[in-house]
Amino acid sequence: MDTIFALATAQGRAGVAVIRISGPEAKSCAEQLCGSLPGARQAVVRILRDDVGETLDQALILVFDTPASFTGEDVVEFHLHGSIAIISAVLRELGKCNARMAEPGEFTRRALENNKMDLAQVEGLGDLIEAETEAQRQQALRTVSGELGQRIETWRSQLIRAAALIEVTIDFADEEVPVDVTPEVQSLLSAVEKDISNQLNGFSAAERIRTGFEVAIVGAPNAGKSTLLNALARRDAAITSEVAGTTRDIIEVRMDLGGLPVTLLDTAGLRDSGDEIEAEGIARAISRASAAQLRIFLAEPGEHLSVPVSKGDIVLAPKADQRNDDVPAISGLTGHGVDELVSSVTATLSERARNAGLLTHERHRAAMTKALSTLSSASALVGVGPEHYDIAAEEMRVAIRSLEAVVGRVDVENLLDEIFSSFCLGK
Amino acid sequence: MKHFDVVVIGGGHAGTEAAHVSARMGASTALVTMKVSGIGVMSCNPAIGGLGKGHLVREIDAMDGIMGRVADVSGIQFRLLNRRKGPAVQGPRTQSDRAVYQETMLKMMQTTQNLTIVEGEVVDLFMKGDVVSGVCLADGSEISAEAVILTTGTFLRGTIHIGDKSYSGGRMGDDASVPLADRIDGFGLPTGRLKTGTPPRLDSRTINWDGLDRQEADDDPSLFSFLSSTAPLRQISCGITHTNSRTHDIIRENLDRSAMYGGHIEGVGPRYCPSIEDKIVRFADKESHQVFLEPEGLNDHTIYPNGISTSLPAEIQVDYVQSMTGLEQAKILQPGYAIEYDYVDPRALNADLSVRDVPGLFLAGQINGTTGYEEAAAQGLVAGLNAVRRVKGVEPVHFRRDQSYIGVMIDDLTTRGVAEPYRMFTSRAEFRLSLRADNADQRLTEFGRDLGCVSDRRMSSYARKNEQLTSMRDLLSETEFTPKQIAAQGIRINQDGTKRTPFQVLAFPNVTFEQLAGLVPDILEFPQPIQEQVARDALYANYIARQQKDVERLRKDELLKIPVGFDYTAISGLSAELQSKLERVQPADLAQAARIDGMTPAALALVLGRIRFLEKMSA
């Protein structure tokens, strides 16, 4: 196994830069630069020198012994002054040791290989590093902590128990084992089914937290949509003019609303248009706005627009600065009603975000959906009685394997372990 | 010096099957055994088959092996297990008349062409450089051979324990073969220690059978061999009694005198076949355990009490046996004992059961860490077949997991090794729904024919059956009918507008051939066994189609061969643990590597990357 090293912090100038070394030679490599090392998990300051004794930097040194480290291997960290020159000098010096530069993601891959993390945790780590808002941070941290892996472990052990009950009646039919295990198997299956379907219900919210909620501003031409977008974004993101149909492409603005990542969409004004380019813009507006998680309609009372209003959508009359009626209205120009709109959108999205489950990636959703469908068919087959236990067992095997795909893999020995620890066999 | 193509050492279940297939394929074969009278001995429970095991016997038979035929001739209590569950998990089993089994097996071996039985003790292997090229006998004679198959069961450093007494030996009354064990040591093969137990044997004339529950044979026996049509012996029933709190007290009070609990035994025993001591310690809250009283033969007073194997001292065995209902006066003919023995870690073997580092040597049976006659015989078949292929200088033949239980077992053994004596279970087979006992011939007879181990007689009987199956299936799949047409036959069906073939309709619950005959009248012409098998195929058709995808993925990975001598240490990023496992198993292809315990997708990707890299370098 090679020893690897790399800069663990961002490239460029900074107060502190961390270089991480991992592998069987991590300590001996580090010693070549800094002399003696401290004991594990003790911070010391050392002078780093090159092979002719020239000082490179004064650094804080941390040592982690295998297996209690990020990668599960021996790890040494140099906390350096964050100068580009120092970093490259230290990396160059490490290159002379019995070690090589890590490939991208190699530390994490070793953590995965050494069972320090499961696949979902690795995904969570990626999300955590990418996190821009508070909700994203919290969600990614939950995944990194291994909560999904733990939940899957629970479901898996329940399903292995259910499968073991079925298998024991099959493989040990002539021994003293329960003949009809249907009730216990069905209660195990339905508990897991319920949990998984709850998590699936929370998938879209979780995925939104990860990738961002889309909020579309919809209305007739010249209703003031682009002006509202600019007011919300507090900058001139979209071109505004008195000419109806100015906006044709969809303009996107990323925002942080109450910790949630939100993409605001400014769309072309909806009307029948003979202009080919505008018509295409309108078609895109309709499809994108319909797919968004929330829509802000700028519409006169009774006005019909070709995007349907869904539950939770916000409907306001445009150009509040130019009207005298008491219809709820908004004006991007004067800022009238903008704060209220922001709190209303934030409240609606926060409410939806509360449903977020542990499944955050499409890969998780696909695996869980498959597990759920095989579980319900297993449950139905078990209900028929022992006659179809063999087919039910096959469905459960597929379900367990789908769950495992999210974090690892299944093994027939697990099943036999469960069987042998629960039943007294051997007539 | 005498010369044979193949020499088989040992006349147990692995040895007989290995010698027979070798001779069947036309190789001159010698079977060397310490005692001719020991050929075909059932040293433990006189029964053949069961769940998973019955599947193995059917598969051996489909390849024209002998175990199934001998079991049919000697069977005295045929029962199809799991009769009320799906056909995929039904397994034939029978009690055997121990003496008839042995006589039949011996006669079969003695009358086999190309097969010579040699009585003598093999004390050493005869080497030509690193290659095994024969055997040395105790009388000083030598036999040279192209391939040697070692099937010595528990004879490797076997130690028998009864209470605190222990002595060296294989089965009761046999000597353990120590010099041969030294030779195996010399090869430096990894070995481990296992144990197994037997119950005391009882005299049936001293048992009070009145009032004991009985377990009867099936009225309509399910035989093992595709060639057998009747069970010639009278069918008997077994008695059932139970342990009670007094039995348990006696055992508990004497636990320290049990070889197993007194610390005399270090080997690992099977979890699915615990001793009575184990049952009472591990399942302390259970107040009673079943004991089956199985006659060992029609003209034999010996009773095998199944469920109370033990290594307690003989006098304690008398006490606890006599504490059970019906056994108050029972006389013990031979006390129960535990036996410890060495096995070779089967990960040192190739998938043809040849020893990876010792050319010319094959191992089969209990020596590879398995238990059970059927597991042994199946390995004998694989080793025998491949020994002949070695002699002929052709590629070894591998049994695949999606093709047979034999393939599942061989792969489990050579890829994952054993932690306890390995027994077949249906749950070990991920393709269980297609690997059924009833279609073993469909899966293996033609395969066996191509390998040259299936006789004309069997082949023609198989061909007749196969033709009928095919034409009946074709007939049922030819035409699609509307739900309305189908419902008109009295079949409950959703009126969803989907047209279906009668074959698809057959998978619905409670559909009869009489109903389907309304759509396809000719199907009633087919004999009942053919109809039944087609119905089983229909029942699982959807699931088998789905599993086919797994099979295809497996095949694809099997095509990714890992070169011999592949250097796992050259792969960076592979954990030390997986590296050493891969080194030990030396998987032949990526599919086998994937089945190694603890393997991860990331590690497989690394192995694949290295294979691709090497291919590019050599291209």
mmCIF file of C-alpha atoms in Angstrom, chain B residues 48-61 68 81 90-94 223-224 226 374-375 405 424 426 436-438 440 443:
data_model
loop_
_atom_site.group_PDB
_atom_site.id
_atom_site.type_symbol
_atom_site.label_atom_id
_atom_site.label_comp_id
_atom_site.label_asym_id
_atom_site.label_seq_id
_atom_site.Cartn_x
_atom_site.Cartn_y
_atom_site.Cartn_z
ATOM 1 C CA ILE B 48 -29.588 -40.006 2.047
ATOM 2 C CA GLY B 49 -30.959 -36.709 0.792
ATOM 3 C CA GLY B 50 -32.832 -33.927 2.500
ATOM 4 C CA LEU B 51 -33.054 -30.227 1.717
ATOM 5 C CA GLY B 52 -30.229 -29.108 -0.530
ATOM 6 C CA LYS B 53 -28.716 -32.565 -0.112
ATOM 7 C CA GLY B 54 -31.506 -34.202 -2.101
ATOM 8 C CA HIS B 55 -30.806 -31.676 -4.839
ATOM 9 C CA LEU B 56 -27.152 -32.733 -4.861
ATOM 10 C CA VAL B 57 -28.079 -36.417 -5.200
ATOM 11 C CA ARG B 58 -30.400 -35.643 -8.136
ATOM 12 C CA GLU B 59 -27.596 -33.691 -9.791
ATOM 13 C CA ILE B 60 -25.104 -36.512 -9.275
ATOM 14 C CA ASP B 61 -27.671 -38.839 -10.798
ATOM 15 C CA GLY B 68 -29.069 -41.945 -6.190
ATOM 16 C CA LEU B 81 -39.527 -32.824 2.450
ATOM 17 C CA GLN B 90 -38.807 -29.725 -2.094
ATOM 18 C CA GLY B 91 -36.100 -32.247 -1.329
ATOM 19 C CA PRO B 92 -36.247 -36.050 -1.495
ATOM 20 C CA ARG B 93 -34.892 -37.973 1.488
ATOM 21 C CA THR B 94 -34.816 -41.574 2.589
ATOM 22 C CA LEU B 223 -37.047 -41.601 -5.701
ATOM 23 C CA PHE B 224 -33.645 -40.124 -6.334
ATOM 24 C CA PHE B 226 -34.246 -40.396 -12.919
ATOM 25 C CA GLU B 374 -24.128 -36.093 -0.488
ATOM 26 C CA GLU B 375 -21.655 -33.202 -0.286
ATOM 27 C CA TYR B 405 -25.999 -26.905 -6.350
ATOM 28 C CA MET B 424 -25.628 -27.742 1.733
ATOM 29 C CA THR B 426 -31.165 -24.455 -0.326
ATOM 30 C CA ARG B 436 -34.788 -27.558 -8.634
ATOM 31 C CA ALA B 437 -34.524 -31.248 -7.763
ATOM 32 C CA ASP B 438 -37.071 -32.064 -10.486
ATOM 33 C CA ALA B 440 -31.593 -31.622 -12.401
ATOM 34 C CA ARG B 443 -29.682 -28.831 -16.247
#
